[in-house]
Short mmCIF file of C-alpha atoms and ligand atoms in Angstrom, two decimals:
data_model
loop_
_atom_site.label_atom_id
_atom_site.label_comp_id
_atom_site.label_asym_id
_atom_site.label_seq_id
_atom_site.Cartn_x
_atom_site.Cartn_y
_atom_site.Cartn_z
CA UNK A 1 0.00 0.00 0.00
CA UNK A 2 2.27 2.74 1.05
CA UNK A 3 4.93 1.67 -2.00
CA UNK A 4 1.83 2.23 -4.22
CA UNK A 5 0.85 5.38 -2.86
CA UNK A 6 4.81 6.80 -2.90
CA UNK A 7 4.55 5.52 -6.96
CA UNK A 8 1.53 7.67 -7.26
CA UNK A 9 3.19 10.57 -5.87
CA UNK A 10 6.27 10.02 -7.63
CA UNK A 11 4.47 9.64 -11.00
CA UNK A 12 3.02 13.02 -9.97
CA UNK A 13 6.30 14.79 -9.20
CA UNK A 14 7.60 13.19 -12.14
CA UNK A 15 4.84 14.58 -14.41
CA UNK A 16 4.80 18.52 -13.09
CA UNK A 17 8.72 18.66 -13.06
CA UNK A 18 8.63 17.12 -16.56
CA UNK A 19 6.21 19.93 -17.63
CA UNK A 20 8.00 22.62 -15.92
CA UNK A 21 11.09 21.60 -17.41
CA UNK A 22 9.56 21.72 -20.68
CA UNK A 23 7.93 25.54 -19.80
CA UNK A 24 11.41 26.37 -18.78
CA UNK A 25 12.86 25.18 -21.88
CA UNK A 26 10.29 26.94 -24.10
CA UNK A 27 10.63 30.08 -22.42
CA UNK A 28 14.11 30.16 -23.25
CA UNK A 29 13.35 29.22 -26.64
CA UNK A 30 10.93 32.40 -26.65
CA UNK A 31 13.44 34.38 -25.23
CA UNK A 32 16.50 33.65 -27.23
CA UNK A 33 14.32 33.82 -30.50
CA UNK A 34 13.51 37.35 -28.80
CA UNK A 35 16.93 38.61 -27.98
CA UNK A 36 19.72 36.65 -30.18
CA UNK A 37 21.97 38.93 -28.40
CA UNK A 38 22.11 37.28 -25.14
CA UNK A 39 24.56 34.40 -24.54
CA UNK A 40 22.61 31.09 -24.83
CA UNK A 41 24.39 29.29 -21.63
CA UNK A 42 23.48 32.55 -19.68
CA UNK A 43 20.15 31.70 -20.72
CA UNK A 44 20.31 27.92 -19.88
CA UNK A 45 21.79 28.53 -16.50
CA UNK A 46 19.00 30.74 -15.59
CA UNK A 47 16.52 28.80 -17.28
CA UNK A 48 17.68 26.02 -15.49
CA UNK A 49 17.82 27.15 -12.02
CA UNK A 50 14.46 28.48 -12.36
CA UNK A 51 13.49 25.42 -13.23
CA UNK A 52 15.22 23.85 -10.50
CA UNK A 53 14.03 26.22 -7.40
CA UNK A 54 10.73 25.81 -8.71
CA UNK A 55 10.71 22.01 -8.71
CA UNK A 56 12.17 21.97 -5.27
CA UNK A 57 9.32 24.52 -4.02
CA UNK A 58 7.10 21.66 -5.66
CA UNK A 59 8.74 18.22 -4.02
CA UNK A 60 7.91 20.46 -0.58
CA UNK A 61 4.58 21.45 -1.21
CA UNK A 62 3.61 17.73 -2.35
CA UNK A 63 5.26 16.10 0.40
CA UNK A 64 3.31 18.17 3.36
CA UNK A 65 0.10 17.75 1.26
CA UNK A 66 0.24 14.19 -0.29
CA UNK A 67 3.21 12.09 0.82
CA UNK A 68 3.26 12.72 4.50
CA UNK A 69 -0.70 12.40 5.27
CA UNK A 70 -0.50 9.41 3.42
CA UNK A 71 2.57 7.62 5.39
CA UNK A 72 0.84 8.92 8.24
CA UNK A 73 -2.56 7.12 7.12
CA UNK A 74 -0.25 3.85 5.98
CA UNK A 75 1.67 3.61 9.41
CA UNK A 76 -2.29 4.32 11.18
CA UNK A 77 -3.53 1.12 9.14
CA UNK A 78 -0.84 -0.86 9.99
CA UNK A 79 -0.93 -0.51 13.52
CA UNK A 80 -4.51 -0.53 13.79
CA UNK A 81 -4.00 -3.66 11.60
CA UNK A 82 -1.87 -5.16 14.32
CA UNK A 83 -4.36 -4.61 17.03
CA UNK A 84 -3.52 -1.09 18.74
CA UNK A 85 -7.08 -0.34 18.81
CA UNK A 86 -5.71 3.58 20.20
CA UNK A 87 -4.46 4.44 16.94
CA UNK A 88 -5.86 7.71 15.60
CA UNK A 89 -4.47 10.02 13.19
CA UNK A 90 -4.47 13.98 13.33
CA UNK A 91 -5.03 15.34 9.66
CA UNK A 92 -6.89 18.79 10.07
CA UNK A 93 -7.11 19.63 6.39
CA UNK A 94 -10.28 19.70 4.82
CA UNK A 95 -9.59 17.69 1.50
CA UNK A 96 -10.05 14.17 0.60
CA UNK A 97 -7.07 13.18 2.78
CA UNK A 98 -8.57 14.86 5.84
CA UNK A 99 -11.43 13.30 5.17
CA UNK A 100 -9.86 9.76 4.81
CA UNK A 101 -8.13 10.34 8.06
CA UNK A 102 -11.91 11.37 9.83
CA UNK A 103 -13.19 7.99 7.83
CA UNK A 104 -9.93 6.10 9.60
CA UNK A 105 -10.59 7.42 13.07
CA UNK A 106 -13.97 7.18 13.31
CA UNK A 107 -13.70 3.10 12.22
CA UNK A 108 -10.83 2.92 14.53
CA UNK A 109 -12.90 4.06 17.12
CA UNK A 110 -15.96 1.86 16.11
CA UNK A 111 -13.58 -1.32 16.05
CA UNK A 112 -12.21 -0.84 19.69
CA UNK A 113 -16.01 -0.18 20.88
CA UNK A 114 -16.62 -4.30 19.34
CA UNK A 115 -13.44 -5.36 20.63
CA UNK A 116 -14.39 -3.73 23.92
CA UNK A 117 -18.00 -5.80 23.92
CA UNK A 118 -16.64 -8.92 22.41
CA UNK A 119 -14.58 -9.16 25.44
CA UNK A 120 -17.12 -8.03 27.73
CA UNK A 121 -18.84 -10.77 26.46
CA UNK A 122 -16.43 -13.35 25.97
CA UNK A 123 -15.63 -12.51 30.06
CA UNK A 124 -19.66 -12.79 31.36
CA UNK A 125 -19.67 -16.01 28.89
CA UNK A 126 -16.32 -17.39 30.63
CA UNK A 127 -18.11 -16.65 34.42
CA UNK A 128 -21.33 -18.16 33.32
CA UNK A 129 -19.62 -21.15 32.15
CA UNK A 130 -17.32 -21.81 35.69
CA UNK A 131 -20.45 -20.34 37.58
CA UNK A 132 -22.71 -23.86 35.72
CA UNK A 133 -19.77 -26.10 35.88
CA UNK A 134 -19.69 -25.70 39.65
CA UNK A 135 -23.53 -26.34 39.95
CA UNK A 136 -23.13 -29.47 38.29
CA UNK A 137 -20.31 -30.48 39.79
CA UNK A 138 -22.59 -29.58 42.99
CA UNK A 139 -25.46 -31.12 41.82
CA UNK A 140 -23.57 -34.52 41.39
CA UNK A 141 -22.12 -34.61 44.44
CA UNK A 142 -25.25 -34.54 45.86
CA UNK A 143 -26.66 -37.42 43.69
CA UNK A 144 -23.69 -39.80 44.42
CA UNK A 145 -24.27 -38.72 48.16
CA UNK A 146 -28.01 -39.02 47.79
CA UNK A 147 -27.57 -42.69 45.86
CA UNK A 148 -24.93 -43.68 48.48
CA UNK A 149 -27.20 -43.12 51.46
CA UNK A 150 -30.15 -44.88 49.83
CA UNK A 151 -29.03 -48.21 49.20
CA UNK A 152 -27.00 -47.71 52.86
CA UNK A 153 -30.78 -46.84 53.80
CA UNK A 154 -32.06 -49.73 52.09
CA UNK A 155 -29.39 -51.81 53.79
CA UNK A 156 -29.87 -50.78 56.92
CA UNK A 157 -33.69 -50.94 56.70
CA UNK A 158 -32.97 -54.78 55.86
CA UNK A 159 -30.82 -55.34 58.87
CA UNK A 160 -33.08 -53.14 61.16
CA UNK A 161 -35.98 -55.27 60.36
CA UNK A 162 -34.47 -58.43 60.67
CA UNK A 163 -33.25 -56.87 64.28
CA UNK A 164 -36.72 -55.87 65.71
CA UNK A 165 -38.21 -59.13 66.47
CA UNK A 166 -35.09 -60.87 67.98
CA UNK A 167 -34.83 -57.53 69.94
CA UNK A 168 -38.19 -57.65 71.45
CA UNK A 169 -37.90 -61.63 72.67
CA UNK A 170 -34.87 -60.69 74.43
CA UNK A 171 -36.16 -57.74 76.23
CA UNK A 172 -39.58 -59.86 76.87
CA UNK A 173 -38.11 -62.92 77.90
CA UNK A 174 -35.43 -61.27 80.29
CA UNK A 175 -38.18 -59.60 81.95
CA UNK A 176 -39.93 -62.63 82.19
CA UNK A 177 -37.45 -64.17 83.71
CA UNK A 178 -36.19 -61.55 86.46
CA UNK A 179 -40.59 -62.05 87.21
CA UNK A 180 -39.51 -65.57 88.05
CA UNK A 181 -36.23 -65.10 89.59
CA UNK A 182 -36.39 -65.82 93.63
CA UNK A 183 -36.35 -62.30 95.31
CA UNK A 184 -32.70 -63.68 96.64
CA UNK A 185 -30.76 -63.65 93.24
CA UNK A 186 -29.49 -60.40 93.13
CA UNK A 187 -26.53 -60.87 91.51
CA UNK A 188 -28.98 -62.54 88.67
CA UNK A 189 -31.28 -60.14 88.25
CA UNK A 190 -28.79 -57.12 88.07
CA UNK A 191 -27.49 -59.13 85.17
CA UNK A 192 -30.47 -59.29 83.75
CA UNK A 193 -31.38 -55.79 84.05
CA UNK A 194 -27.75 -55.53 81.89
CA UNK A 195 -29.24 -57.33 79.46
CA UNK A 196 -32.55 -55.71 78.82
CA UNK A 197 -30.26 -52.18 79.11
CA UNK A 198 -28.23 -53.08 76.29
CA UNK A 199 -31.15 -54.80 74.31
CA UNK A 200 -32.86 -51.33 74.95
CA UNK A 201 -29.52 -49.76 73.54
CA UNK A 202 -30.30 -51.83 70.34
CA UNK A 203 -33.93 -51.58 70.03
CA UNK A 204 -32.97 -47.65 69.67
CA UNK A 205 -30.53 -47.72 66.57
CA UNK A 206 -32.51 -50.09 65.29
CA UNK A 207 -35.52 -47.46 65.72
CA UNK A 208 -33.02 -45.02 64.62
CA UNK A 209 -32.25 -47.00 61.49
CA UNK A 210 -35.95 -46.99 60.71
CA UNK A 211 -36.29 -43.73 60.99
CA UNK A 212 -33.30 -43.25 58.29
CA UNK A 213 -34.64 -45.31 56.15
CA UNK A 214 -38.12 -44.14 56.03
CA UNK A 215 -40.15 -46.86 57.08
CA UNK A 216 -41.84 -45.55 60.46
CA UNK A 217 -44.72 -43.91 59.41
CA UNK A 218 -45.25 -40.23 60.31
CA UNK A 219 -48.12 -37.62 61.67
CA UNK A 220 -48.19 -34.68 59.62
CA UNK A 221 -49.65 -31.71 60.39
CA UNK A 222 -49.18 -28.01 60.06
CA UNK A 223 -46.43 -27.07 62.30
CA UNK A 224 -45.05 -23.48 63.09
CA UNK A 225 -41.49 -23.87 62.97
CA UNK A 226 -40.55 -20.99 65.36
CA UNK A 227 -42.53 -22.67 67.95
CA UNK A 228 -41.12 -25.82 67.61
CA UNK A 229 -37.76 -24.43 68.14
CA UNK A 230 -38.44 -22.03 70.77
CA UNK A 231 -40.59 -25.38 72.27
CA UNK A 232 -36.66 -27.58 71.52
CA UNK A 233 -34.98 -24.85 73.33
CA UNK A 234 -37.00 -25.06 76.31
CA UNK A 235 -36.50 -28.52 76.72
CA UNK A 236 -32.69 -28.80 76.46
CA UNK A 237 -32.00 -25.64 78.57
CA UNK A 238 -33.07 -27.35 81.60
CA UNK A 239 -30.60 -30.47 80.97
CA UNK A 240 -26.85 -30.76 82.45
CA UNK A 241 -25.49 -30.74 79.17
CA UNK A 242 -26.79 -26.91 77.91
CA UNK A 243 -26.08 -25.37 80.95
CA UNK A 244 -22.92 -23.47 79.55
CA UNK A 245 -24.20 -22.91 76.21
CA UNK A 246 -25.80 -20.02 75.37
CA UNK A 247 -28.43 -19.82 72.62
CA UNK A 248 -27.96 -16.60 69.82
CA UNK A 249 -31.84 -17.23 68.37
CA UNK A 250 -33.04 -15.23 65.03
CA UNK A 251 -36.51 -16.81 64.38
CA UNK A 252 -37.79 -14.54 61.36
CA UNK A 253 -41.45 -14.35 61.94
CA UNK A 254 -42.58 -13.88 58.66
CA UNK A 255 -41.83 -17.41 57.91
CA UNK A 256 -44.47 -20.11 56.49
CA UNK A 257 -45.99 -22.85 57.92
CA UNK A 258 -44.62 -26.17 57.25
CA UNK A 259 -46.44 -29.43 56.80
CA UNK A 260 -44.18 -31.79 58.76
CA UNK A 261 -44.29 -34.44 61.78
CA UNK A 262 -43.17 -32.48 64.62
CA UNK A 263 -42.03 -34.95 66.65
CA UNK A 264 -39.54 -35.61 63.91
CA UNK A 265 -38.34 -32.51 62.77
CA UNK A 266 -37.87 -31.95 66.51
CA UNK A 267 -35.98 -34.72 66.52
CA UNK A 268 -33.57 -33.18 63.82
CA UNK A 269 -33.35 -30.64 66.00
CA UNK A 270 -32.08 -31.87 69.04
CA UNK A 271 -29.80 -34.23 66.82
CA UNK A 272 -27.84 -31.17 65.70
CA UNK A 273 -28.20 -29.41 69.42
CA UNK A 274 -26.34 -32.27 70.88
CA UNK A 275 -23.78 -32.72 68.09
CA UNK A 276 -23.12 -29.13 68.81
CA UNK A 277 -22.83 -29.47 72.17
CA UNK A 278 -20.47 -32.84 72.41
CA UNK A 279 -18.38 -30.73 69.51
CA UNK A 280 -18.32 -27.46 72.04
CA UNK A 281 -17.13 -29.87 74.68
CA UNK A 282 -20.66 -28.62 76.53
CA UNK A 283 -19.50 -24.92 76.61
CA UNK A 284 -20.18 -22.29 73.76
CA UNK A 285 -22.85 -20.61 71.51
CA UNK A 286 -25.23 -22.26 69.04
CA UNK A 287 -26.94 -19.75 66.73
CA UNK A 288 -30.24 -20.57 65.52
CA UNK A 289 -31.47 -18.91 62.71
CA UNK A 290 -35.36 -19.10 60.70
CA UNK A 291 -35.64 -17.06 57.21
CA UNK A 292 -37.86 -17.46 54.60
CA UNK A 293 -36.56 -18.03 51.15
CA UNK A 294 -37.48 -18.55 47.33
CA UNK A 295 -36.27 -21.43 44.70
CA UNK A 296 -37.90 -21.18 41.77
CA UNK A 297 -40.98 -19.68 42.17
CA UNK A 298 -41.51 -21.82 45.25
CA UNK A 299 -41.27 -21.04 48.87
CA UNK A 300 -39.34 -22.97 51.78
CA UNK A 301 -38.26 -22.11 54.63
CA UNK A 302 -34.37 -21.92 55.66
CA UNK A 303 -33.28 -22.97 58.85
CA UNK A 304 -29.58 -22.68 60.01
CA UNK A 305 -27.54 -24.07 63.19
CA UNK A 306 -24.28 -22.78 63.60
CA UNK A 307 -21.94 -23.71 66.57
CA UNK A 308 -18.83 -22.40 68.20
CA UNK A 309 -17.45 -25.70 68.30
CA UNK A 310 -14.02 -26.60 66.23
CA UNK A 311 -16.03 -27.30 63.13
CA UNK A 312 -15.96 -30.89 60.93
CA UNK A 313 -12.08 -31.67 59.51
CA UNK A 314 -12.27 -31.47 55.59
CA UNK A 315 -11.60 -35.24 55.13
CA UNK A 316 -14.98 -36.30 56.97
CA UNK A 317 -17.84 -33.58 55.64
CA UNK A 318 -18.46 -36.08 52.75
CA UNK A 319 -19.25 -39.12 55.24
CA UNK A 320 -21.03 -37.29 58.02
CA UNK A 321 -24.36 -38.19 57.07
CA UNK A 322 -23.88 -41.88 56.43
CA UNK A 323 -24.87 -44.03 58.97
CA UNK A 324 -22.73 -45.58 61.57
CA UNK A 325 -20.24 -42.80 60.81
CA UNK A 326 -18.83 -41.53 63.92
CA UNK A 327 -15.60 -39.70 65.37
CA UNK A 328 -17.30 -39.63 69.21
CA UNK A 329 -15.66 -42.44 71.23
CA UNK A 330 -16.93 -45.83 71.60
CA UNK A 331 -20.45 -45.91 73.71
CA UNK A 332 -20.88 -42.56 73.12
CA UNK A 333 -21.83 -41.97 69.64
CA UNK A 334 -24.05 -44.48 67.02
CA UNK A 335 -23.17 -42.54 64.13
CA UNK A 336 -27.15 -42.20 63.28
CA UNK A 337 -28.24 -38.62 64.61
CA UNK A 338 -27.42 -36.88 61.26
CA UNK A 339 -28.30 -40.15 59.07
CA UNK A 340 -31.47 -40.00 60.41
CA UNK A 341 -31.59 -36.75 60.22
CA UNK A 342 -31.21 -36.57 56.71
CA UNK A 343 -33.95 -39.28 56.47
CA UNK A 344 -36.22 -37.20 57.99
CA UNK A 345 -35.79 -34.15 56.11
CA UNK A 346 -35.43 -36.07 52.51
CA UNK A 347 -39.07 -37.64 53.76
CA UNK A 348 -40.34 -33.68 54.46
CA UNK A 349 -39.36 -32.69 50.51
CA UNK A 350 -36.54 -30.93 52.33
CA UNK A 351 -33.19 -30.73 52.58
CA UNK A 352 -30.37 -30.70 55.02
CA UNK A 353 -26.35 -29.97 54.50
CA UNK A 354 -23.30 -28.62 55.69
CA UNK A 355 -22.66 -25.21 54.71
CA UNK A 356 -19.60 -24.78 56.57
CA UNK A 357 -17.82 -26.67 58.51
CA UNK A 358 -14.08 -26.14 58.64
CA UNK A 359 -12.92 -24.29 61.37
CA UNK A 360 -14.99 -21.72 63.35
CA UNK A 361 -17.47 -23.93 63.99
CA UNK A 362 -20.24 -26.63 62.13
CA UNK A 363 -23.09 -24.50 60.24
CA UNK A 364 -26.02 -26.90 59.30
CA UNK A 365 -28.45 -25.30 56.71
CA UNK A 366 -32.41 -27.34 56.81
CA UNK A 367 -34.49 -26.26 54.09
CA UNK A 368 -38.31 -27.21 53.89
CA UNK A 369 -41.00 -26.46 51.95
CA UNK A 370 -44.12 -24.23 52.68
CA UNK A 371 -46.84 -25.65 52.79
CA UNK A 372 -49.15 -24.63 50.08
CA UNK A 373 -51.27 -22.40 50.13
CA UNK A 374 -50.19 -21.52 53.67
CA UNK A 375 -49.79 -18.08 55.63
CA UNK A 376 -46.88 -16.41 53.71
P1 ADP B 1 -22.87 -39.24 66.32
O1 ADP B 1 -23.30 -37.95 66.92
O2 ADP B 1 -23.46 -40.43 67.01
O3 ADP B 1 -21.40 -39.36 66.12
P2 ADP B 1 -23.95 -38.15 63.94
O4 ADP B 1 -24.47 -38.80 62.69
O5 ADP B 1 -24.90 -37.25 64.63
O6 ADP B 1 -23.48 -39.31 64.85
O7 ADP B 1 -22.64 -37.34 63.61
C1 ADP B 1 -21.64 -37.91 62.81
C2 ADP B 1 -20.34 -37.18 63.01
O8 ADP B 1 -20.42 -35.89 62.46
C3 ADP B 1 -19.95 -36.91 64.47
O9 ADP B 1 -19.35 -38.05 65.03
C4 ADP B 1 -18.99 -35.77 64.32
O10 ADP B 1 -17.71 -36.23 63.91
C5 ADP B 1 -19.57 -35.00 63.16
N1 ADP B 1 -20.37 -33.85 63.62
C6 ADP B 1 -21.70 -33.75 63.58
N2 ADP B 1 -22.10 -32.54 64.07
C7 ADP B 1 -20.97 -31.88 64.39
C8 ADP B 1 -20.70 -30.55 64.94
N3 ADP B 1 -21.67 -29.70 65.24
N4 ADP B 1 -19.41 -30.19 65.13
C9 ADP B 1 -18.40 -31.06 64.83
N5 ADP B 1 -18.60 -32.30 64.31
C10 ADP B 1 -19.86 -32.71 64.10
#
């Protein structure tokens, strides 16, 4: 481009200082034919140096008017060309050159304006994209976890069942038998108290199992959440184990009814209190919080139980809701208060997770729906 545009100017120079060495020549021709007296290389050298000053008077005014605007416009193309989308170039004249250089700027400055939203967009595109690929990788997370717990559930269900009966002789025949025990046998019938204890102990994870695994059937009715916390509350506060733990309580009142068994979903709740509490080593702050919220057009109900406790290591969050997983030491934990838990809540259309539980404390989110219809 720019070699054809110096040609063009070159042809041009070419062409006026041929014709104004031609003028030059025929004015001397005119002039000599005029006056024969004068010397003819006086006349030449003159002639000549006319011609000369005037051609160089020429070259200047072509190069400020043609050849430099149009290097300027050349070198403003190429660099545009190479993607310096600041490139302008400052040609005030008013001819076509001028207005070439306005034409230039003006799709200089249109092309930075798309590069500008083509990036824009190419940005909100890349965030939209990480933004789904973590809510799938969510989502199936919570399927495997989901899948995993069922058949454990459907496991467990088995074993609980087969447990119940065998549970129920023992505990009716060693009361049977401490009836026929002599008065005398002490030393028997402590023993056989031991026994019924621990067939008690059973009889409870096996109920606990049920419960996990859905197969206890449930009283629904329309329950007031807020009240069946502030109710919870009431009842752990006067045992040994909350007295040093104070209770931070944000019940939102605005929140929906729920249609739930409220024996169960009180059960959830003290499940959580007393993880809380073993985790706080009986001495800290549980927050309990009630807020309603929106998913897609329907309503729920958010509950959240935060503790002060030294939260759930990393390495476990993914197992704490299976059942039979514990960290509490032997005797003192089953490793079925959040299983069932999560039973209970899956069975309510809800749902129940960890939001955050490394360091500063566990923070267990419940979520359940309104019932429809309900007081909003
Ligand atoms: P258990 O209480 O019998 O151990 P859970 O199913 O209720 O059974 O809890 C499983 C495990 O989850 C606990 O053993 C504990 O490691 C962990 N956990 C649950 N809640 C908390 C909490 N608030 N703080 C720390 N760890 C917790």
């Amino acid at each position: 481009m720019r070699k054809k545009l110096n040609s063009i100017t070159g042809k041009l120079i070419l062409t006026i200082g041929s014709m104004m060495l031609i003028a030059g020549f025929f004015f001397a021709y005119v002039f000599i034919t005029q006056n024969p007296e004068v010397d003819i290389w006086t006349v030449l050298f003159y002639g000549g140096f006319f011609v000369a000053v005037i051609s160089v008077i020429l070259c200047l005014i072509l190069y400020y008017i043609v050849t430099r605007p149009l290097s300027m416009l050349t070198e403003g193309m190429n660099k545009l060309s190479m993607g310096d989308m600041e490139q302008r170039i400052h040609i005030a004249s008013k001819d076509e050159i001028g207005l070439l250089a306005g034409s230039f700027n003006s799709m200089a400055e249109e092309l930075k304006e798309y590069k500008e939203k083509m990036e824009n967009w190419t940005k909100s595109l890349e965030d939209e994209v990480q933004k789904k690929t973590a809510e799938i990788v969510r989502a199936q997370e919570q399927l495997i976890n989901a899948e995993k717990l069922a058949s454990l559930g459907r496991m467990a269900a088995g074993v609980a069942h087969e447990l119940n009966s065998p549970l129920t002789g023992i505990v009716t025949f060693a009361y049977l038998m401490i009836k026929r025990m002599p008065k005398e046998n002490t030393q028997d019938i402590e023993d056989l108290k031991v026994i019924i204890d621990q067939a008690e102990r059973c009889s409870r994870i096996v109920r606990g199992l049920l419960g996990f695994s859905r197969k206890t059937a449930s009283e629904k009715a329309r329950v007031n959440i807020n009240l069946l916390i502030e109710n919870t509350l009431s009842m752990v506060r006067n045992q040994a184990k909350f007295h040093n733990i104070a209770f931070d309580v944000d019940l939102d009142k605005s929140v929906p009814e729920v249609t739930a068994d409220p024996n169960q979903i009180q059960q959830v709740f003290l499940n959580l209190l007393i993880n809380s509490a073993d985790a706080m080593e009986e001495n800290g702050t549980v927050k309990i919080a009630s807020r309603p919220t929106e998913e897609d057009g329907n309503k729920f109900i958010e509950l959240e139980f935060a503790d002060t406790g030294p939260g759930i290591p990393e390495d476990i969050t993914g197992r704490i809701f299976e059942p039979f997983f514990t960290t509490k030491p032997a005797g003192k934990g089953t490793g079925l208060g959040l299983s069932v838990s999560y039973g209970i809540i899956k069975k309510h259309g809800g749902q129940i997770f960890l939001k955050s539980g490394i360091g500063g404390g566990a923070n267990f989110i419940i979520r359940l729906p309104a019932t429809k219809g309900g007081n909003d």
